[in-house]
Coordinates of C-alpha atoms in Angstrom, one line a residue:
M1 CA 13.7 54.8 -26.3
V2 CA 15.7 56.5 -29.1
L3 CA 17.6 53.8 -31.1
H4 CA 17.6 55.3 -34.7
M5 CA 21.3 55.3 -35.6
L6 CA 21.5 51.9 -37.3
S7 CA 19.5 50.9 -40.4
N8 CA 17.7 47.6 -40.8
S9 CA 20.5 46.4 -43.1
D10 CA 23.1 47.5 -40.5
L11 CA 21.4 45.3 -37.9
I12 CA 21.1 42.3 -40.3
E13 CA 24.8 42.6 -41.2
L14 CA 25.9 43.1 -37.6
T15 CA 23.9 40.1 -36.5
A16 CA 25.4 38.0 -39.2
F17 CA 28.9 39.1 -38.1
R18 CA 28.1 38.3 -34.5
K19 CA 27.0 34.8 -35.4
A20 CA 30.1 34.3 -37.6
L21 CA 32.2 35.1 -34.6
H22 CA 30.1 32.8 -32.5
R23 CA 30.9 29.9 -34.8
R24 CA 34.7 30.3 -34.5
P25 CA 35.5 30.9 -30.8
E26 CA 39.1 31.3 -29.7
I27 CA 40.2 31.2 -26.1
S28 CA 42.5 33.7 -24.3
G29 CA 45.8 34.2 -26.1
E30 CA 44.7 32.4 -29.2
E31 CA 42.5 35.1 -30.9
V32 CA 44.2 35.2 -34.3
E33 CA 41.2 34.4 -36.5
T34 CA 38.9 36.6 -34.4
A35 CA 41.3 39.6 -34.6
A36 CA 41.6 39.2 -38.3
A37 CA 37.8 39.1 -38.7
V38 CA 37.5 42.3 -36.7
V39 CA 40.1 44.1 -38.8
S40 CA 38.3 43.0 -42.0
A41 CA 35.1 44.4 -40.7
L42 CA 36.7 47.7 -39.6
D43 CA 38.6 48.3 -42.9
P44 CA 35.5 49.5 -44.9
L45 CA 34.7 52.0 -42.1
R46 CA 37.9 53.9 -42.9
P47 CA 39.1 54.6 -39.4
T48 CA 42.1 57.0 -39.0
E49 CA 44.3 54.1 -37.8
I50 CA 44.0 50.5 -37.0
L51 CA 46.6 49.1 -34.5
T52 CA 47.0 45.3 -34.3
G53 CA 48.9 43.0 -32.0
L54 CA 48.2 45.0 -28.9
G55 CA 49.1 43.0 -25.8
G56 CA 48.9 39.9 -27.9
H57 CA 46.1 39.8 -30.5
G58 CA 44.4 43.1 -29.5
V59 CA 43.0 45.5 -32.2
A60 CA 42.3 49.2 -31.7
A61 CA 40.6 51.4 -34.3
T62 CA 40.9 55.1 -34.0
F63 CA 38.4 57.6 -35.4
D64 CA 40.2 61.0 -35.0
S65 CA 38.4 64.3 -35.7
G66 CA 41.7 66.1 -36.2
Q67 CA 40.5 68.7 -33.7
P68 CA 41.8 69.0 -30.0
G69 CA 39.8 67.1 -27.5
P70 CA 39.7 64.1 -25.3
T71 CA 40.2 60.5 -26.3
V72 CA 37.2 58.3 -25.5
M73 CA 37.8 54.5 -25.6
F74 CA 35.1 51.8 -25.8
R75 CA 36.3 48.3 -24.9
A76 CA 35.1 44.8 -26.0
E77 CA 36.7 41.4 -25.6
L78 CA 38.0 39.0 -28.2
D79 CA 38.2 35.8 -26.3
A80 CA 35.8 32.9 -25.8
L81 CA 35.8 30.1 -23.1
P82 CA 37.2 26.5 -23.0
I83 CA 33.6 25.2 -22.5
P84 CA 31.6 23.0 -25.0
E85 CA 28.5 24.7 -26.2
V86 CA 25.1 23.0 -26.2
S87 CA 22.8 25.9 -27.3
G88 CA 21.7 24.0 -30.4
A89 CA 21.6 27.3 -32.4
P90 CA 22.3 27.0 -36.1
W91 CA 25.4 29.2 -35.5
T92 CA 26.7 27.1 -32.6
S93 CA 30.4 26.7 -32.1
E94 CA 32.3 24.7 -34.7
I95 CA 35.3 24.3 -32.4
D96 CA 35.1 21.4 -30.1
G97 CA 35.4 22.3 -26.4
K98 CA 35.2 26.0 -27.0
G99 CA 32.3 28.5 -27.1
H100 CA 31.4 32.2 -26.9
L101 CA 29.5 31.6 -23.7
C102 CA 30.1 35.0 -22.1
G103 CA 28.8 37.3 -24.8
H104 CA 32.1 38.7 -26.0
D105 CA 30.9 38.1 -29.6
G106 CA 28.0 40.5 -28.9
H107 CA 30.3 43.0 -27.2
M108 CA 32.5 43.2 -30.3
T109 CA 29.5 43.8 -32.4
F110 CA 28.5 46.8 -30.2
L111 CA 31.9 48.4 -31.2
L112 CA 31.5 47.6 -34.9
G113 CA 28.0 49.1 -34.8
L114 CA 29.5 52.3 -33.3
G115 CA 32.2 52.3 -35.9
R116 CA 29.6 52.2 -38.7
I117 CA 28.0 55.3 -37.2
L118 CA 31.3 57.1 -36.7
S119 CA 32.2 56.4 -40.4
R120 CA 29.1 58.3 -41.5
A121 CA 28.9 61.0 -38.8
P122 CA 32.3 61.8 -37.4
V123 CA 32.9 63.4 -34.0
A124 CA 33.4 67.2 -33.9
H125 CA 36.5 67.1 -31.7
G126 CA 38.9 64.6 -30.0
R127 CA 39.0 61.0 -31.0
V128 CA 37.3 57.6 -30.4
V129 CA 39.2 54.4 -29.9
L130 CA 37.4 51.1 -30.4
M131 CA 39.5 48.6 -28.3
F132 CA 39.1 44.9 -29.0
Q133 CA 41.0 43.5 -26.1
P134 CA 42.5 40.0 -25.9
A135 CA 42.5 37.5 -23.0
E136 CA 39.9 39.0 -20.7
E137 CA 38.9 35.6 -19.3
D138 CA 42.2 34.9 -17.6
G139 CA 42.8 38.5 -16.5
S140 CA 45.9 39.0 -18.5
G141 CA 44.6 41.0 -21.5
A142 CA 44.0 44.5 -20.2
R143 CA 47.4 44.5 -18.4
A144 CA 49.2 43.4 -21.5
V145 CA 47.4 46.0 -23.7
V146 CA 48.2 48.8 -21.2
A147 CA 51.9 47.7 -21.0
D148 CA 52.2 47.6 -24.8
P149 CA 54.3 50.6 -26.0
A150 CA 51.8 51.2 -28.8
F151 CA 49.0 51.8 -26.3
A152 CA 50.7 55.1 -25.3
T153 CA 49.7 56.5 -28.7
I154 CA 46.0 56.0 -28.0
K155 CA 45.9 56.3 -24.2
P156 CA 42.3 57.3 -23.3
D157 CA 41.0 60.1 -21.1
W158 CA 37.7 58.2 -20.8
A159 CA 37.0 54.5 -21.0
F160 CA 33.6 52.7 -21.2
A161 CA 32.5 49.0 -21.5
I162 CA 29.3 47.1 -21.5
H163 CA 29.0 43.5 -20.3
N164 CA 25.7 41.6 -20.6
E165 CA 24.5 40.4 -17.3
P166 CA 21.9 37.6 -17.2
G167 CA 19.4 37.9 -14.4
K168 CA 18.7 41.6 -15.1
A169 CA 15.6 42.7 -17.0
F170 CA 16.1 42.9 -20.8
G171 CA 17.5 46.3 -21.9
T172 CA 18.0 47.5 -18.3
V173 CA 21.5 48.7 -17.3
S174 CA 23.0 48.4 -13.8
T175 CA 25.8 50.8 -13.0
R176 CA 27.0 53.3 -10.4
A177 CA 30.1 55.2 -9.2
G178 CA 32.5 53.1 -7.1
L179 CA 33.2 49.4 -7.0
I180 CA 31.6 47.2 -9.7
N181 CA 33.8 44.0 -9.7
C182 CA 36.0 42.6 -7.1
A183 CA 39.8 42.0 -7.4
S184 CA 40.6 38.3 -7.6
Q185 CA 43.5 36.0 -8.3
G186 CA 44.0 32.2 -8.4
L187 CA 46.7 30.8 -6.1
R188 CA 48.2 27.5 -6.9
I189 CA 49.9 25.8 -4.0
T190 CA 52.2 22.9 -4.7
L191 CA 53.4 20.8 -1.7
S192 CA 56.4 18.4 -2.2
G193 CA 57.5 15.7 0.2
K194 CA 58.6 12.1 -0.6
T195 CA 56.6 9.1 -1.9
A196 CA 56.7 5.8 -0.2
H197 CA 55.1 2.4 -0.4
A198 CA 51.7 2.4 1.1
A199 CA 52.8 -0.3 3.5
E200 CA 55.5 1.9 4.9
P201 CA 54.2 5.5 4.9
E202 CA 56.7 6.4 7.6
A203 CA 59.5 6.1 5.0
G204 CA 58.1 9.1 3.1
R205 CA 56.7 12.5 3.7
S206 CA 53.1 12.7 2.7
P207 CA 51.4 16.1 2.2
A208 CA 48.0 14.6 3.0
R209 CA 47.8 15.8 6.6
A210 CA 49.1 19.2 5.6
V211 CA 46.4 19.5 2.9
A212 CA 43.7 18.5 5.5
E213 CA 44.9 21.4 7.6
I214 CA 45.5 24.0 4.8
V215 CA 42.0 23.7 3.3
P216 CA 39.9 24.9 6.3
A217 CA 42.6 27.3 7.5
I218 CA 43.0 29.1 4.2
S219 CA 39.2 29.2 3.7
D220 CA 38.9 30.9 7.1
L221 CA 41.0 33.8 5.9
G222 CA 38.1 35.1 3.9
T223 CA 34.5 34.0 4.4
G224 CA 32.7 36.7 2.4
G225 CA 30.1 39.0 4.0
A226 CA 29.3 42.6 3.0
L227 CA 31.2 44.0 0.0
D228 CA 32.9 46.7 1.9
E229 CA 36.6 47.5 2.3
N230 CA 37.0 44.6 4.8
F231 CA 35.6 42.0 2.4
R232 CA 37.7 38.9 1.9
L233 CA 36.7 35.6 0.3
V234 CA 38.9 32.5 -0.2
T235 CA 37.4 29.7 -2.2
V236 CA 39.2 26.4 -2.5
T237 CA 38.5 25.2 -6.1
H238 CA 40.7 22.1 -6.6
I239 CA 42.6 19.6 -4.5
R240 CA 44.9 16.8 -5.7
V241 CA 47.0 14.6 -3.4
G242 CA 49.3 12.0 -5.1
E243 CA 47.9 9.7 -7.8
P244 CA 44.7 7.6 -7.8
T245 CA 46.2 4.4 -6.6
F246 CA 46.2 2.3 -3.4
G247 CA 49.9 1.2 -3.3
I248 CA 51.6 4.5 -2.9
S249 CA 51.8 7.0 0.0
P250 CA 51.8 10.4 -1.9
G251 CA 54.7 12.7 -2.0
E252 CA 53.1 15.7 -3.8
A253 CA 49.9 17.6 -3.6
E254 CA 48.2 20.7 -5.1
V255 CA 45.6 23.1 -3.7
F256 CA 44.0 25.7 -5.9
A257 CA 42.3 28.7 -4.1
T258 CA 40.7 31.8 -5.5
L259 CA 41.2 35.0 -3.4
R260 CA 38.8 37.9 -3.7
T261 CA 38.9 41.4 -2.2
T262 CA 37.3 44.8 -3.0
R263 CA 40.6 46.6 -3.2
D264 CA 43.8 45.8 -5.0
D265 CA 46.0 46.7 -2.0
A266 CA 43.9 44.4 0.2
M267 CA 44.5 41.6 -2.3
A268 CA 48.3 41.8 -1.8
G269 CA 47.8 41.5 1.9
L270 CA 45.5 38.6 1.7
K271 CA 47.9 36.7 -0.6
D272 CA 50.8 37.3 1.8
T273 CA 48.7 36.1 4.7
A274 CA 47.7 33.0 2.8
C275 CA 51.3 32.2 1.8
E276 CA 52.5 32.7 5.4
L277 CA 49.9 30.3 6.7
V278 CA 50.7 27.6 4.1
N279 CA 54.4 27.9 4.8
S280 CA 53.9 27.5 8.5
I281 CA 51.8 24.3 8.0
A282 CA 54.3 22.9 5.4
K283 CA 57.2 23.5 7.7
V284 CA 55.6 21.4 10.5
H285 CA 55.2 18.5 8.0
H286 CA 58.7 18.9 6.4
L287 CA 57.3 19.8 3.0
E288 CA 58.6 22.1 0.3
V289 CA 56.1 24.7 -1.1
K290 CA 55.8 26.5 -4.4
F291 CA 53.3 29.3 -5.0
E292 CA 52.0 30.4 -8.5
V293 CA 49.5 33.1 -9.3
F294 CA 47.0 32.8 -12.2
D295 CA 44.0 34.8 -13.5
E296 CA 44.9 38.0 -11.8
F297 CA 42.1 40.6 -12.0
A298 CA 42.2 44.1 -10.6
A299 CA 39.2 45.6 -8.9
S300 CA 36.9 47.4 -11.4
I301 CA 36.0 50.7 -9.9
N302 CA 33.8 53.2 -11.8
H303 CA 35.0 56.8 -11.7
T304 CA 32.3 59.2 -10.5
E305 CA 32.4 61.4 -13.5
A306 CA 32.4 58.5 -16.0
A307 CA 29.4 56.9 -14.3
E308 CA 27.6 60.3 -14.4
V309 CA 28.3 60.6 -18.1
A310 CA 27.0 57.1 -18.8
I311 CA 23.9 57.6 -16.7
A312 CA 23.1 60.9 -18.3
A313 CA 23.5 59.3 -21.8
M314 CA 21.1 56.5 -20.9
S315 CA 18.6 58.9 -19.5
A316 CA 18.7 61.0 -22.6
I317 CA 17.8 58.0 -24.9
G318 CA 15.3 56.3 -22.5
I319 CA 17.4 53.3 -21.4
A320 CA 16.2 52.1 -18.0
H321 CA 19.0 52.0 -15.4
N322 CA 19.6 51.4 -11.8
D323 CA 22.4 50.1 -9.4
E324 CA 20.7 46.8 -8.5
G325 CA 23.1 43.8 -7.9
L326 CA 26.1 46.1 -7.5
P327 CA 28.9 45.7 -6.6
M328 CA 29.5 42.1 -7.7
R329 CA 31.9 39.4 -6.3
A330 CA 32.7 38.3 -9.9
S331 CA 35.8 39.9 -11.5
E332 CA 36.4 41.7 -14.8
D333 CA 39.8 43.0 -16.0
F334 CA 38.4 46.3 -17.4
G335 CA 39.4 47.8 -14.1
V336 CA 43.0 48.1 -15.4
F337 CA 41.9 50.8 -17.9
G338 CA 40.6 52.8 -15.0
W339 CA 44.1 53.2 -13.6
G340 CA 44.8 55.8 -16.3
A341 CA 41.4 57.0 -17.4
K342 CA 38.0 58.0 -16.1
A343 CA 36.3 54.6 -16.6
A344 CA 32.9 53.1 -16.2
M345 CA 31.5 49.6 -16.7
L346 CA 27.8 49.1 -17.5
C347 CA 25.9 45.8 -16.9
L348 CA 23.2 45.3 -19.6
G349 CA 20.4 42.8 -18.9
P350 CA 19.4 40.2 -21.4
G351 CA 16.5 39.0 -19.2
E352 CA 15.8 37.8 -15.7
N353 CA 15.6 34.1 -16.7
Y354 CA 18.3 34.1 -19.3
P355 CA 21.0 31.3 -19.2
A356 CA 23.9 32.4 -17.0
L357 CA 27.2 33.4 -18.3
H358 CA 29.7 30.5 -18.8
N359 CA 26.8 28.1 -19.1
P360 CA 27.0 25.6 -22.0
D361 CA 23.5 26.7 -23.2
Y362 CA 24.3 30.5 -23.2
D363 CA 24.1 32.5 -26.4
F364 CA 24.2 36.3 -26.7
P365 CA 20.8 37.8 -27.6
D366 CA 21.1 39.8 -30.8
D367 CA 18.2 42.1 -29.7
L368 CA 20.7 43.8 -27.4
I369 CA 22.9 45.0 -30.3
P370 CA 21.0 48.3 -31.1
I371 CA 20.8 49.0 -27.3
G372 CA 24.5 48.7 -26.7
V373 CA 25.4 50.7 -29.8
A374 CA 22.9 53.4 -28.8
I375 CA 24.4 53.8 -25.3
F376 CA 28.0 54.1 -26.7
E377 CA 26.9 56.5 -29.5
R378 CA 25.2 58.8 -27.0
I379 CA 28.2 58.8 -24.7
T380 CA 30.4 59.7 -27.7
R381 CA 28.2 62.6 -28.8
D382 CA 27.9 64.0 -25.2
L383 CA 31.7 64.0 -24.9
L384 CA 32.9 64.7 -28.5
G385 CA 29.9 66.1 -30.4
R386 CA 29.0 65.5 -34.0
V387 CA 30.1 67.1 -37.3

């Protein structure tokens, strides 16, 4: 394995930076301090340009050779999770109820490591964009970045990302051409009727019976199975009917459901079918219905050429790789960047028995830093060369 681009002092400083980020987690849409820390770390590297405020609090640093060539983007995420941390590490979260429990602090550090190398050994042609994207966890960040007018000035031809994936052997990458992550969205269903005294329920319009019908019916619209083009999964994640009291027949209810498909167009069809089903049940029970969509993720699909570039790079530097565990039901908003670029997501293993993502005892393993940086650096050289 060839991992010689970073010095020992680089790794010490990058690890310290990662732990500093870990102490100060910010959730989606609130990444002000995190973005400022990233900009402060990028400034000494003298990138050609640093854009801030992309799609919210996004930061993009460009290293431009000044010579014609493609634009290659590497993406990391700024946001943490609204989950209390219990890792017990000396650098544990200082923010109550929030933690970097998905490894985004480590992913940002990959990009800063690459930036250090580019500052010393520029590319021969084209340009590199280090994209620190906001709001990945709720699915809004990549869409907001791409929609930002400033993004047009750095629009990439190639886009790559690494996400750590517990359960995979340490230092081993899973990737492939084609589907990596499913499309998903959260559907919030609000049913409104009329409250009444519990002694006279007939005087109101309770949504309770409608909820009892909706939950199994909407679940039956997607029961999982093979991750092919016909895959559909609907998971009811939350139900609330009225208030926790014995004296009132409820007049309002909520049902939360997460919809998953392997294609973006199939997601639109599944949502329409779910809404039609709920409307028909609500009509029978004389209820009004409101639908709201949250956490909307596009399918993440690796372009064949981008996957080939990444696999060749890993082979060249001795990084073990396979396509085990792919595709995944879980979602990732990196797929949005693939709408306009040849994109590939790589899943890097921290160990088979490592704490799972989003668990309160998760902490990014710093030994992955030189591996992630090495993969990105080799992809960069294969596409853009070295002065």
